[in-house]
C-alpha positions as a LaTeX table, in Angstrom:
\begin{tabular}{lrrr}
\hline
Residue & $x$ (\AA) & $y$ (\AA) & $z$ (\AA) \\
\hline
Unk1 & 53.07 & 6.26 & 28.16 \\
Unk2 & 51.44 & 3.17 & 29.36 \\
Unk3 & 50.89 & 0.13 & 27.51 \\
Unk4 & 47.13 & 0.92 & 26.65 \\
Unk5 & 48.36 & 3.86 & 24.60 \\
Unk6 & 50.33 & 1.69 & 22.10 \\
Unk7 & 48.54 & 0.91 & 18.90 \\
Unk8 & 48.86 & $-2.52$ & 17.48 \\
Unk9 & 50.16 & $-2.49$ & 13.83 \\
Unk10 & 49.15 & $-6.07$ & 13.37 \\
Unk11 & 46.47 & $-6.37$ & 10.62 \\
Unk12 & 44.39 & $-9.47$ & 10.40 \\
Unk13 & 44.24 & $-10.75$ & 6.73 \\
Unk14 & 41.57 & $-13.30$ & 5.69 \\
Unk15 & 43.60 & $-16.01$ & 3.75 \\
Unk16 & 40.68 & $-17.23$ & 1.90 \\
Unk17 & 40.00 & $-16.60$ & $-1.82$ \\
Unk18 & 36.58 & $-15.08$ & $-2.44$ \\
Unk19 & 33.93 & $-17.57$ & $-3.63$ \\
Unk20 & 33.18 & $-15.68$ & $-6.92$ \\
Unk21 & 36.86 & $-15.70$ & $-7.90$ \\
Unk22 & 36.90 & $-19.56$ & $-7.38$ \\
Unk23 & 33.71 & $-20.08$ & $-9.35$ \\
Unk24 & 35.09 & $-17.91$ & $-12.12$ \\
Unk25 & 38.43 & $-19.78$ & $-12.49$ \\
Unk26 & 36.56 & $-23.04$ & $-12.38$ \\
Unk27 & 34.43 & $-21.95$ & $-15.22$ \\
Unk28 & 37.24 & $-20.80$ & $-17.39$ \\
Unk29 & 39.13 & $-23.97$ & $-16.82$ \\
Unk30 & 36.00 & $-26.14$ & $-17.64$ \\
Unk31 & 35.35 & $-24.06$ & $-20.80$ \\
Unk32 & 38.89 & $-24.41$ & $-21.85$ \\
Unk33 & 39.09 & $-28.14$ & $-21.43$ \\
Unk34 & 35.81 & $-28.56$ & $-23.07$ \\
Unk35 & 36.97 & $-26.67$ & $-26.25$ \\
Unk36 & 40.16 & $-28.71$ & $-26.28$ \\
Unk37 & 38.42 & $-31.88$ & $-25.92$ \\
Unk38 & 35.88 & $-30.99$ & $-28.60$ \\
Unk39 & 38.67 & $-30.11$ & $-30.98$ \\
Unk40 & 40.79 & $-33.43$ & $-30.27$ \\
Unk41 & 37.51 & $-35.47$ & $-30.87$ \\
Unk42 & 36.81 & $-33.66$ & $-34.05$ \\
Unk43 & 33.73 & $-31.86$ & $-33.10$ \\
Unk44 & 35.38 & $-28.54$ & $-33.84$ \\
Unk45 & 37.84 & $-27.92$ & $-36.72$ \\
Unk46 & 41.56 & $-27.40$ & $-36.49$ \\
Unk47 & 41.64 & $-23.90$ & $-37.71$ \\
Unk48 & 45.12 & $-23.03$ & $-36.40$ \\
Unk49 & 46.91 & $-24.85$ & $-39.31$ \\
Unk50 & 47.29 & $-22.30$ & $-42.07$ \\
Unk51 & 48.65 & $-25.06$ & $-44.69$ \\
Unk52 & 45.55 & $-27.31$ & $-44.11$ \\
Unk53 & 43.27 & $-24.30$ & $-44.27$ \\
Unk54 & 44.77 & $-23.07$ & $-47.71$ \\
Unk55 & 44.56 & $-26.56$ & $-48.92$ \\
Unk56 & 40.92 & $-27.09$ & $-47.96$ \\
Unk57 & 40.11 & $-23.71$ & $-49.51$ \\
Unk58 & 42.17 & $-24.34$ & $-52.78$ \\
Unk59 & 44.36 & $-21.25$ & $-52.10$ \\
Unk60 & 47.15 & $-21.30$ & $-54.71$ \\
Unk61 & 50.51 & $-19.58$ & $-54.57$ \\
Unk62 & 50.60 & $-16.06$ & $-56.20$ \\
Unk63 & 54.28 & $-15.77$ & $-56.13$ \\
Unk64 & 57.02 & $-17.90$ & $-54.88$ \\
Unk65 & 60.93 & $-17.52$ & $-54.57$ \\
Unk66 & 63.65 & $-19.81$ & $-53.41$ \\
Unk67 & 66.01 & $-17.99$ & $-51.20$ \\
Unk68 & 69.35 & $-18.60$ & $-49.52$ \\
Unk69 & 70.52 & $-16.77$ & $-46.31$ \\
Unk70 & 74.26 & $-16.56$ & $-45.66$ \\
Unk71 & 76.20 & $-15.02$ & $-42.81$ \\
Unk72 & 79.10 & $-12.73$ & $-43.83$ \\
Unk73 & 82.20 & $-12.22$ & $-41.80$ \\
Unk74 & 81.21 & $-8.72$ & $-40.80$ \\
Unk75 & 78.06 & $-10.00$ & $-39.25$ \\
Unk76 & 75.58 & $-9.07$ & $-42.11$ \\
Unk77 & 73.08 & $-11.57$ & $-43.58$ \\
Unk78 & 73.07 & $-11.86$ & $-47.43$ \\
Unk79 & 69.74 & $-13.05$ & $-48.87$ \\
Unk80 & 70.04 & $-14.32$ & $-52.35$ \\
Unk81 & 67.89 & $-15.85$ & $-55.10$ \\
Unk82 & 68.76 & $-19.61$ & $-54.99$ \\
Unk83 & 67.93 & $-20.06$ & $-58.65$ \\
Unk84 & 69.78 & $-17.03$ & $-60.20$ \\
Unk85 & 72.24 & $-16.44$ & $-57.40$ \\
Unk86 & 71.14 & $-12.71$ & $-57.51$ \\
Unk87 & 71.76 & $-10.92$ & $-54.23$ \\
Unk88 & 68.44 & $-9.70$ & $-53.20$ \\
Unk89 & 69.22 & $-7.97$ & $-49.84$ \\
Unk90 & 71.90 & $-7.44$ & $-47.36$ \\
Unk91 & 70.89 & $-6.99$ & $-43.71$ \\
Unk92 & 73.64 & $-5.34$ & $-41.84$ \\
Unk93 & 75.02 & $-6.22$ & $-38.37$ \\
Unk94 & 72.50 & $-5.26$ & $-35.71$ \\
Unk95 & 69.73 & $-4.74$ & $-38.04$ \\
Unk96 & 66.73 & $-6.89$ & $-39.10$ \\
Unk97 & 65.93 & $-8.41$ & $-35.84$ \\
Unk98 & 62.91 & $-10.19$ & $-36.94$ \\
Unk99 & 64.44 & $-11.74$ & $-40.05$ \\
Unk100 & 67.51 & $-12.96$ & $-38.02$ \\
Unk101 & 65.27 & $-14.34$ & $-35.32$ \\
Unk102 & 63.17 & $-16.23$ & $-37.92$ \\
Unk103 & 66.18 & $-17.53$ & $-39.77$ \\
Unk104 & 67.88 & $-18.75$ & $-36.50$ \\
Unk105 & 64.77 & $-20.72$ & $-35.53$ \\
Unk106 & 64.76 & $-22.34$ & $-38.97$ \\
Unk107 & 68.51 & $-22.87$ & $-38.87$ \\
Unk108 & 68.33 & $-24.75$ & $-35.47$ \\
Unk109 & 65.77 & $-27.35$ & $-37.01$ \\
Unk110 & 68.18 & $-27.81$ & $-39.79$ \\
Unk111 & 71.25 & $-28.27$ & $-37.49$ \\
Unk112 & 69.18 & $-30.65$ & $-35.32$ \\
Unk113 & 68.34 & $-32.73$ & $-38.39$ \\
Unk114 & 72.03 & $-32.71$ & $-39.75$ \\
Unk115 & 71.13 & $-30.47$ & $-42.68$ \\
Unk116 & 73.38 & $-27.64$ & $-44.06$ \\
Unk117 & 72.73 & $-24.21$ & $-45.18$ \\
Unk118 & 72.83 & $-25.01$ & $-48.91$ \\
Unk119 & 69.24 & $-26.13$ & $-49.62$ \\
Unk120 & 67.10 & $-23.13$ & $-50.29$ \\
Unk121 & 63.92 & $-21.77$ & $-48.36$ \\
Unk122 & 60.77 & $-21.17$ & $-50.06$ \\
Unk123 & 59.10 & $-17.79$ & $-49.73$ \\
Unk124 & 55.45 & $-17.77$ & $-50.93$ \\
Unk125 & 52.88 & $-15.10$ & $-51.23$ \\
Unk126 & 49.47 & $-16.73$ & $-51.33$ \\
Unk127 & 46.38 & $-15.73$ & $-53.36$ \\
Unk128 & 44.75 & $-14.80$ & $-50.08$ \\
Unk129 & 47.44 & $-12.29$ & $-49.10$ \\
Unk130 & 49.15 & $-14.65$ & $-46.68$ \\
Unk131 & 52.98 & $-14.78$ & $-46.76$ \\
Unk132 & 54.94 & $-17.92$ & $-45.57$ \\
Unk133 & 58.46 & $-19.01$ & $-45.41$ \\
Unk134 & 58.94 & $-22.80$ & $-45.79$ \\
Unk135 & 61.96 & $-25.04$ & $-45.20$ \\
Unk136 & 61.31 & $-27.96$ & $-47.63$ \\
Unk137 & 64.10 & $-29.91$ & $-45.93$ \\
Unk138 & 62.76 & $-29.90$ & $-42.47$ \\
Unk139 & 58.98 & $-29.24$ & $-43.33$ \\
Unk140 & 59.03 & $-26.23$ & $-41.01$ \\
Unk141 & 56.73 & $-23.26$ & $-41.95$ \\
Unk142 & 56.73 & $-19.74$ & $-40.66$ \\
Unk143 & 53.57 & $-17.70$ & $-41.33$ \\
Unk144 & 55.22 & $-14.40$ & $-41.73$ \\
Unk145 & 51.74 & $-12.42$ & $-42.13$ \\
Unk146 & 50.96 & $-13.33$ & $-38.58$ \\
Unk147 & 53.64 & $-11.09$ & $-37.19$ \\
Unk148 & 52.16 & $-7.91$ & $-38.62$ \\
Unk149 & 52.45 & $-5.56$ & $-41.59$ \\
Unk150 & 56.00 & $-4.34$ & $-40.88$ \\
Unk151 & 57.58 & $-7.80$ & $-40.46$ \\
Unk152 & 55.57 & $-8.92$ & $-43.65$ \\
Unk153 & 57.01 & $-6.09$ & $-45.62$ \\
Unk154 & 60.75 & $-7.38$ & $-44.85$ \\
Unk155 & 59.97 & $-10.61$ & $-46.57$ \\
Unk156 & 57.47 & $-9.37$ & $-49.07$ \\
Unk157 & 60.26 & $-7.15$ & $-50.45$ \\
Unk158 & 62.27 & $-10.28$ & $-51.35$ \\
Unk159 & 59.58 & $-11.12$ & $-53.89$ \\
Unk160 & 60.22 & $-8.04$ & $-55.93$ \\
Unk161 & 61.27 & $-9.09$ & $-59.47$ \\
Unk162 & 59.61 & $-12.29$ & $-59.52$ \\
Unk163 & 56.77 & $-13.24$ & $-61.79$ \\
Unk164 & 53.34 & $-14.12$ & $-60.38$ \\
\hline
\end{tabular}
């Protein structure tokens, strides 16, 4: 076999990005920056702040409960009513991933601020159906309803037995 019968396996690729893709990316970038600028300048409302939105719409709490979360030696998390001391729920070791992750995030903020685990957290069901967990000590809020119905139910069940 001679040299001429060999096939070249080298393929030439054009390294340039198609013009349409560049124009599209630039348009998305300009649009995003314009919306951000308009919000920062006050031309568009800051709608991502649920607390401010509830205050502006005069949405009141429908139910509230002060809660304490404590770790047990066996790895379980004990949820209790901070006012009565009543044990509301025990989340076994390896269970309740969403609850554990939520509380871990809030606990980190407390540790950073030098706050212990004694002050209670405030769980609130709002008139509009939203559910939030607030740490009055750090001012941190978690909008539980934003994580879906299954996760909301875990916390909503902790409100059972409270008066509206």
